[in-house]
Short mmCIF file of C-alpha atoms in Angstrom, two decimals:
data_model
loop_
_atom_site.label_atom_id
_atom_site.label_comp_id
_atom_site.label_asym_id
_atom_site.label_seq_id
_atom_site.Cartn_x
_atom_site.Cartn_y
_atom_site.Cartn_z
CA MET H 1 12.59 -2.37 2.63
CA TYR H 2 13.87 1.31 2.59
CA ILE H 3 13.91 1.51 6.37
CA LEU H 4 15.39 -2.03 6.72
CA LEU H 5 18.58 -0.79 4.52
CA CYS H 6 18.97 2.53 6.19
CA GLY H 7 17.14 2.91 9.29
CA TYR H 8 14.80 5.82 8.57
CA PRO H 9 11.79 6.39 6.14
CA PRO H 10 12.00 7.73 2.68
CA PHE H 11 9.84 10.71 3.05
CA TYR H 12 10.43 13.53 5.52
CA GLY H 13 8.90 16.90 6.49
CA ASP H 14 8.46 19.18 9.40
CA THR H 15 4.66 18.75 9.48
CA ASP H 16 2.09 16.03 8.20
CA PRO H 17 1.08 18.15 5.25
CA GLU H 18 4.87 18.39 3.97
CA ILE H 19 5.30 14.68 4.50
CA PHE H 20 2.25 13.83 2.49
CA ALA H 21 3.30 16.31 -0.18
CA SER H 22 6.67 14.34 -0.35
CA VAL H 23 4.97 11.01 -0.63
CA ARG H 24 2.58 12.32 -3.51
CA ALA H 25 5.62 13.83 -5.36
CA GLY H 26 7.81 10.72 -4.85
CA ARG H 27 10.60 12.93 -3.23
CA TYR H 28 13.12 10.65 -1.82
CA ASP H 29 16.97 9.85 -2.49
CA PHE H 30 19.95 7.55 -1.75
CA ASP H 31 22.42 10.32 -1.07
CA SER H 32 23.13 9.77 2.74
CA PRO H 33 26.17 7.78 3.89
CA GLU H 34 24.06 4.75 4.91
CA TRP H 35 23.52 4.09 1.17
CA THR H 36 27.09 4.16 0.14
CA ASN H 37 27.64 0.33 0.26
CA VAL H 38 23.95 -0.71 -0.73
CA SER H 39 23.93 -2.34 -4.14
CA HIS H 40 22.56 -0.91 -7.33
CA GLU H 41 20.11 -3.70 -7.49
CA ALA H 42 18.65 -3.03 -4.11
CA LYS H 43 18.23 0.77 -4.97
CA ASP H 44 16.62 -0.25 -8.28
CA LEU H 45 14.12 -2.37 -6.54
CA ILE H 46 13.22 0.27 -4.09
CA SER H 47 12.92 2.71 -6.86
CA ASN H 48 10.45 0.41 -8.62
CA LEU H 49 8.42 0.09 -5.51
CA LEU H 50 8.28 3.71 -4.56
CA LEU H 51 6.82 4.87 -7.90
CA VAL H 52 3.92 7.32 -7.58
CA ASP H 53 1.90 5.71 -10.10
CA PRO H 54 0.71 2.31 -8.70
CA THR H 55 0.15 0.96 -12.13
CA LYS H 56 3.94 1.17 -12.87
CA ARG H 57 5.06 -0.29 -9.51
CA LEU H 58 6.50 -4.03 -9.55
CA THR H 59 4.00 -6.68 -8.61
CA ALA H 60 4.49 -9.19 -5.91
CA ASP H 61 5.55 -11.76 -8.52
CA GLU H 62 7.94 -9.26 -10.26
CA VAL H 63 9.61 -8.42 -6.90
CA LEU H 64 10.45 -12.05 -6.16
CA GLN H 65 11.99 -12.16 -9.67
CA HIS H 66 14.05 -9.20 -9.08
CA PRO H 67 17.80 -9.93 -8.99
CA TRP H 68 18.34 -8.39 -5.53
CA ILE H 69 15.65 -10.82 -4.27
CA SER H 70 16.33 -13.89 -6.36
CA GLY H 71 20.14 -13.76 -6.17
CA SER H 72 21.75 -10.70 -4.48
CA ALA H 73 19.48 -10.08 -1.30
CA PRO H 74 21.90 -9.66 1.68
CA ARG H 75 21.96 -12.53 3.99
CA SER H 76 23.22 -12.50 7.52
CA SER H 77 25.72 -15.08 8.67
CA MET H 78 25.06 -14.32 12.36
CA THR H 79 24.09 -17.12 14.60
CA LEU H 80 20.60 -16.64 15.86
CA ASN H 81 20.47 -15.56 19.57
CA PRO H 82 17.85 -17.54 21.49
CA ASN H 83 17.27 -14.51 23.78
CA ILE H 84 15.68 -12.81 20.88
CA PHE H 85 12.82 -15.29 21.19
CA SER H 86 12.46 -14.68 24.80
CA SER H 87 12.21 -10.98 24.12
CA LEU H 88 9.42 -11.58 21.20
CA LYS H 89 7.49 -13.50 23.69
CA ARG H 90 7.71 -10.90 26.31
CA PHE H 91 6.55 -8.28 24.04
CA THR H 92 3.21 -10.04 23.23
CA GLY H 93 2.28 -9.63 26.98
CA ASN H 94 2.37 -5.75 26.64
CA ASN H 95 -0.69 -3.81 26.23
CA LYS H 96 -1.32 -1.83 23.05
CA LEU H 97 0.01 1.47 24.21
CA LYS H 98 3.36 -0.01 25.47
CA LYS H 99 3.77 -1.76 22.11
CA ALA H 100 3.08 1.51 20.15
CA ALA H 101 5.37 3.31 22.44
CA LEU H 102 8.17 0.92 21.94
CA GLY H 103 7.52 1.28 18.21
CA VAL H 104 7.89 5.04 18.65
CA ILE H 105 11.39 4.54 20.38
CA ALA H 106 12.63 2.02 17.97
CA ASP H 107 12.10 4.70 15.29
CA LEU H 108 14.08 7.18 17.23
CA ALA H 109 17.09 4.65 17.72
CA THR H 110 20.32 5.16 15.79
CA GLU H 111 21.62 2.56 13.37
CA SER H 112 24.53 1.67 15.71
CA GLU H 113 22.11 1.00 18.41
CA ILE H 114 20.13 -1.46 16.52
CA ALA H 115 22.96 -3.05 14.27
CA GLU H 116 22.84 -6.30 16.03
CA LEU H 117 19.02 -6.61 15.83
CA LYS H 118 19.22 -5.80 12.24
CA ASN H 119 21.59 -8.93 11.49
CA GLN H 120 19.13 -10.89 13.71
CA PHE H 121 16.21 -9.74 11.70
CA MET H 122 18.07 -10.66 8.51
CA ALA H 123 18.99 -14.08 9.80
CA ILE H 124 15.07 -14.91 10.42
CA ASP H 125 13.87 -13.29 7.18
CA THR H 126 15.46 -15.99 4.87
CA ASP H 127 13.92 -14.84 1.65
CA GLY H 128 15.06 -11.25 2.17
CA ASN H 129 11.70 -9.62 1.50
CA GLY H 130 11.75 -7.36 4.45
CA VAL H 131 9.12 -9.26 6.51
CA ILE H 132 9.27 -12.16 8.83
CA THR H 133 6.35 -14.93 8.01
CA VAL H 134 5.07 -17.37 10.28
CA SER H 135 6.87 -20.19 8.44
CA GLU H 136 10.32 -18.46 8.80
CA LEU H 137 9.75 -17.70 12.46
CA ALA H 138 8.80 -21.38 12.99
CA GLU H 139 12.00 -22.46 11.14
CA ALA H 140 14.13 -20.10 13.13
CA LEU H 141 12.62 -21.41 16.40
CA ARG H 142 13.51 -24.95 15.31
CA ASP H 143 17.05 -24.08 14.38
CA THR H 144 17.76 -22.65 17.85
CA GLY H 145 16.07 -25.75 19.52
CA LEU H 146 13.12 -23.73 20.58
CA GLY H 147 10.39 -25.60 18.31
CA MET H 148 6.97 -24.57 18.92
CA ILE H 149 3.64 -25.95 17.41
CA GLU H 150 2.10 -24.13 14.58
CA GLU H 151 -0.50 -22.77 16.67
CA GLU H 152 1.85 -21.31 19.08
CA VAL H 153 3.86 -19.59 16.45
CA LEU H 154 0.82 -18.07 15.11
CA GLU H 155 -0.28 -16.71 18.47
CA LEU H 156 3.48 -15.33 18.75
CA VAL H 157 3.35 -13.50 15.41
CA LYS H 158 -0.17 -12.08 16.07
CA GLY H 159 1.04 -10.80 19.53
CA ILE H 160 3.97 -8.95 17.55
CA ASP H 161 2.12 -7.76 14.46
CA ILE H 162 1.06 -4.34 15.52
CA ASP H 163 -0.53 -3.35 12.11
CA GLY H 164 -2.41 -6.66 11.84
CA ASP H 165 -1.17 -7.70 8.43
CA GLY H 166 -0.22 -11.30 9.52
CA LEU H 167 3.68 -10.60 9.05
CA VAL H 168 6.47 -9.26 11.46
CA ASP H 169 8.10 -6.35 9.75
CA TYR H 170 11.37 -4.72 10.50
CA PRO H 171 9.87 -1.85 12.78
CA GLU H 172 7.81 -4.19 14.77
CA PHE H 173 10.67 -6.51 15.17
CA LEU H 174 12.81 -3.96 16.66
CA ALA H 175 9.90 -2.72 18.94
CA ALA H 176 9.82 -6.18 20.20
CA THR H 177 13.57 -7.01 20.69
CA MET H 178 15.12 -3.65 21.85
CA LYS H 179 17.19 -3.91 25.01
CA ARG H 180 15.73 -2.21 28.05
CA ASN H 181 18.68 0.11 28.46
CA LEU H 182 17.61 1.73 25.07
CA SER H 183 13.85 1.60 25.39
CA ASN H 184 14.18 3.18 28.90
CA GLN H 185 16.35 6.00 28.27
CA LYS H 186 14.72 9.12 29.64
CA GLU H 187 14.94 11.09 26.50
CA HIS H 188 13.32 8.39 24.38
CA LEU H 189 10.61 7.90 27.10
CA ILE H 190 9.77 11.54 27.19
CA ASN H 191 9.53 11.72 23.36
CA ALA H 192 7.23 8.59 23.30
CA PHE H 193 5.07 10.06 25.87
CA ASN H 194 4.65 13.38 24.18
CA TYR H 195 4.00 11.63 20.93
CA PHE H 196 0.79 10.23 22.49
CA ASP H 197 0.04 13.48 24.29
CA THR H 198 -1.36 15.02 21.16
CA THR H 199 -3.09 17.91 23.04
CA ASN H 200 0.11 19.02 24.83
CA THR H 201 -1.61 18.80 28.22
CA GLY H 202 1.13 16.91 29.95
CA SER H 203 -1.08 13.85 30.33
CA ILE H 204 -2.33 11.08 27.84
CA THR H 205 -6.03 11.54 27.67
CA LYS H 206 -8.84 8.98 26.58
CA ALA H 207 -9.31 11.21 23.41
CA ASP H 208 -5.45 10.95 22.89
CA LEU H 209 -5.67 7.18 23.01
CA VAL H 210 -8.72 6.91 20.80
CA GLN H 211 -6.54 8.22 17.88
CA PHE H 212 -4.22 5.42 18.36
CA MET H 213 -6.24 2.60 19.62
CA GLY H 214 -9.06 3.00 17.12
CA SER H 215 -11.96 2.86 19.41
CA GLU H 216 -13.17 4.37 22.79
CA GLU H 217 -13.51 0.77 24.39
CA GLN H 218 -9.81 -0.09 23.64
CA ALA H 219 -8.82 3.46 24.96
CA GLN H 220 -10.57 3.05 28.13
CA GLU H 221 -9.15 -0.44 28.69
CA ILE H 222 -5.69 1.17 28.35
CA ILE H 223 -6.64 3.91 30.91
CA ASN H 224 -7.98 1.38 33.40
CA ASP H 225 -4.75 -0.65 33.07
CA VAL H 226 -2.24 2.20 33.46
CA ASP H 227 -4.03 5.09 35.44
CA ALA H 228 -2.89 4.21 38.85
CA ASN H 229 -4.52 6.98 40.67
CA GLY H 230 -7.87 6.82 39.04
CA ASP H 231 -7.96 10.57 37.74
CA GLY H 232 -8.84 9.21 34.14
CA VAL H 233 -5.73 10.30 32.36
CA ILE H 234 -2.23 8.75 32.26
CA SER H 235 0.64 10.90 33.79
CA PHE H 236 4.22 10.71 32.79
CA GLU H 237 5.15 8.75 35.93
CA GLU H 238 2.20 6.22 35.15
CA PHE H 239 3.57 5.97 31.54
CA VAL H 240 7.14 5.09 32.88
CA ALA H 241 5.68 2.58 35.33
CA MET H 242 3.94 0.83 32.38
CA MET H 243 7.17 0.80 30.49
CA ASN H 244 8.90 -0.53 33.42
CA ARG H 245 6.26 -3.28 33.92
CA LYS H 246 7.33 -6.68 33.59
CA GLY H 247 5.74 -8.94 31.04
CA TYR H 248 6.09 -12.62 29.77
CA GLY H 249 9.57 -14.10 30.20
CA ASP H 250 10.91 -11.51 32.52
CA ASP H 251 12.29 -14.22 34.71
CA SER H 252 14.68 -15.32 31.97
CA GLU H 253 18.31 -14.74 31.47
CA LEU H 254 17.58 -11.92 28.80
CA ASP H 255 15.96 -9.91 31.48
CA SER H 256 18.95 -10.46 33.85
CA MET H 257 21.21 -8.60 31.54
CA ASP H 258 19.09 -5.54 31.39
CA ASP H 259 18.79 -4.04 34.94
CA ASN H 260 15.82 -1.86 34.88
CA SER H 261 15.52 -0.98 38.48
CA PHE H 262 17.03 2.47 38.13
CA LEU H 263 13.75 3.81 36.45
CA SER H 264 11.96 4.13 39.70
CA ALA H 265 14.48 6.32 41.36
CA GLN H 266 15.30 8.16 38.08
CA PHE H 267 11.61 9.16 37.38
CA SER H 268 9.79 9.00 40.76
CA GLY H 269 8.13 12.32 40.99
CA ALA H 270 9.83 13.97 38.11
CA PRO H 271 7.42 15.72 35.82
CA ALA H 272 7.48 15.38 31.92
CA GLN H 273 9.41 17.87 30.23
CA ALA H 274 7.82 20.46 27.89
CA PRO H 275 5.87 18.68 25.53
CA ILE H 276 7.81 17.87 22.19
CA LYS H 277 5.62 18.09 19.02
CA GLU H 278 4.68 14.98 17.07
CA THR H 279 6.34 16.57 13.94
CA GLU H 280 9.71 16.85 15.92
CA LEU H 281 9.92 13.00 16.53
#
């Protein structure tokens, strides 16, 4: 919810230990310009959800009764863009590495770059609780004349839901719906590549992938899918080729708006820049 309203997480630090220390201490604020026009009720709700003591945090029922949710939660008046759903469907055809990489890039995007997507998310999230449920997505599909049977909507949510909680949260929605001219910016691709290159070797190894995929079997599946030259690792060029790969729905009008052909020329034979440490992302 904090991220939904301002575009960045509440806890920061230069290293993981510093971030964890901020979380434990409950150090966050509403001082940045992004919070200027956010209501007191919204800030109050967030404050009661970020309490260090879990016994003092609001329960789910209490959150639903909070004034910001029950009466003052922001609603988007924007008309839903049917192309959003084409993008969501396409996202489900990506492998886990590309989904995670798009999530990293979404986290790097500026508020202005994702403003339209934020409105689209809020238009689908009709109860304003910061996540899209299966029923909300089904209703949005019906409203745009793209009705799907329940099983199809469940499969769509499953394909978008990176963390496996059965819901589509804001970062997942951004990862799935970003325009290609944003997700394929050279700087974003380099930062995403280096995020997964945890050992700073200039390649994404199986060991790197195990940290993110959760198992050697899944990591090997990614290697088999992306490693074009068969050397057992994923180079930057292979990573870019994966990000440029077409998925479900790429023959749609949505994709014709985002010409991606420049990637091959821009990155062909170009080595990755000096690795960027994970804590710099």
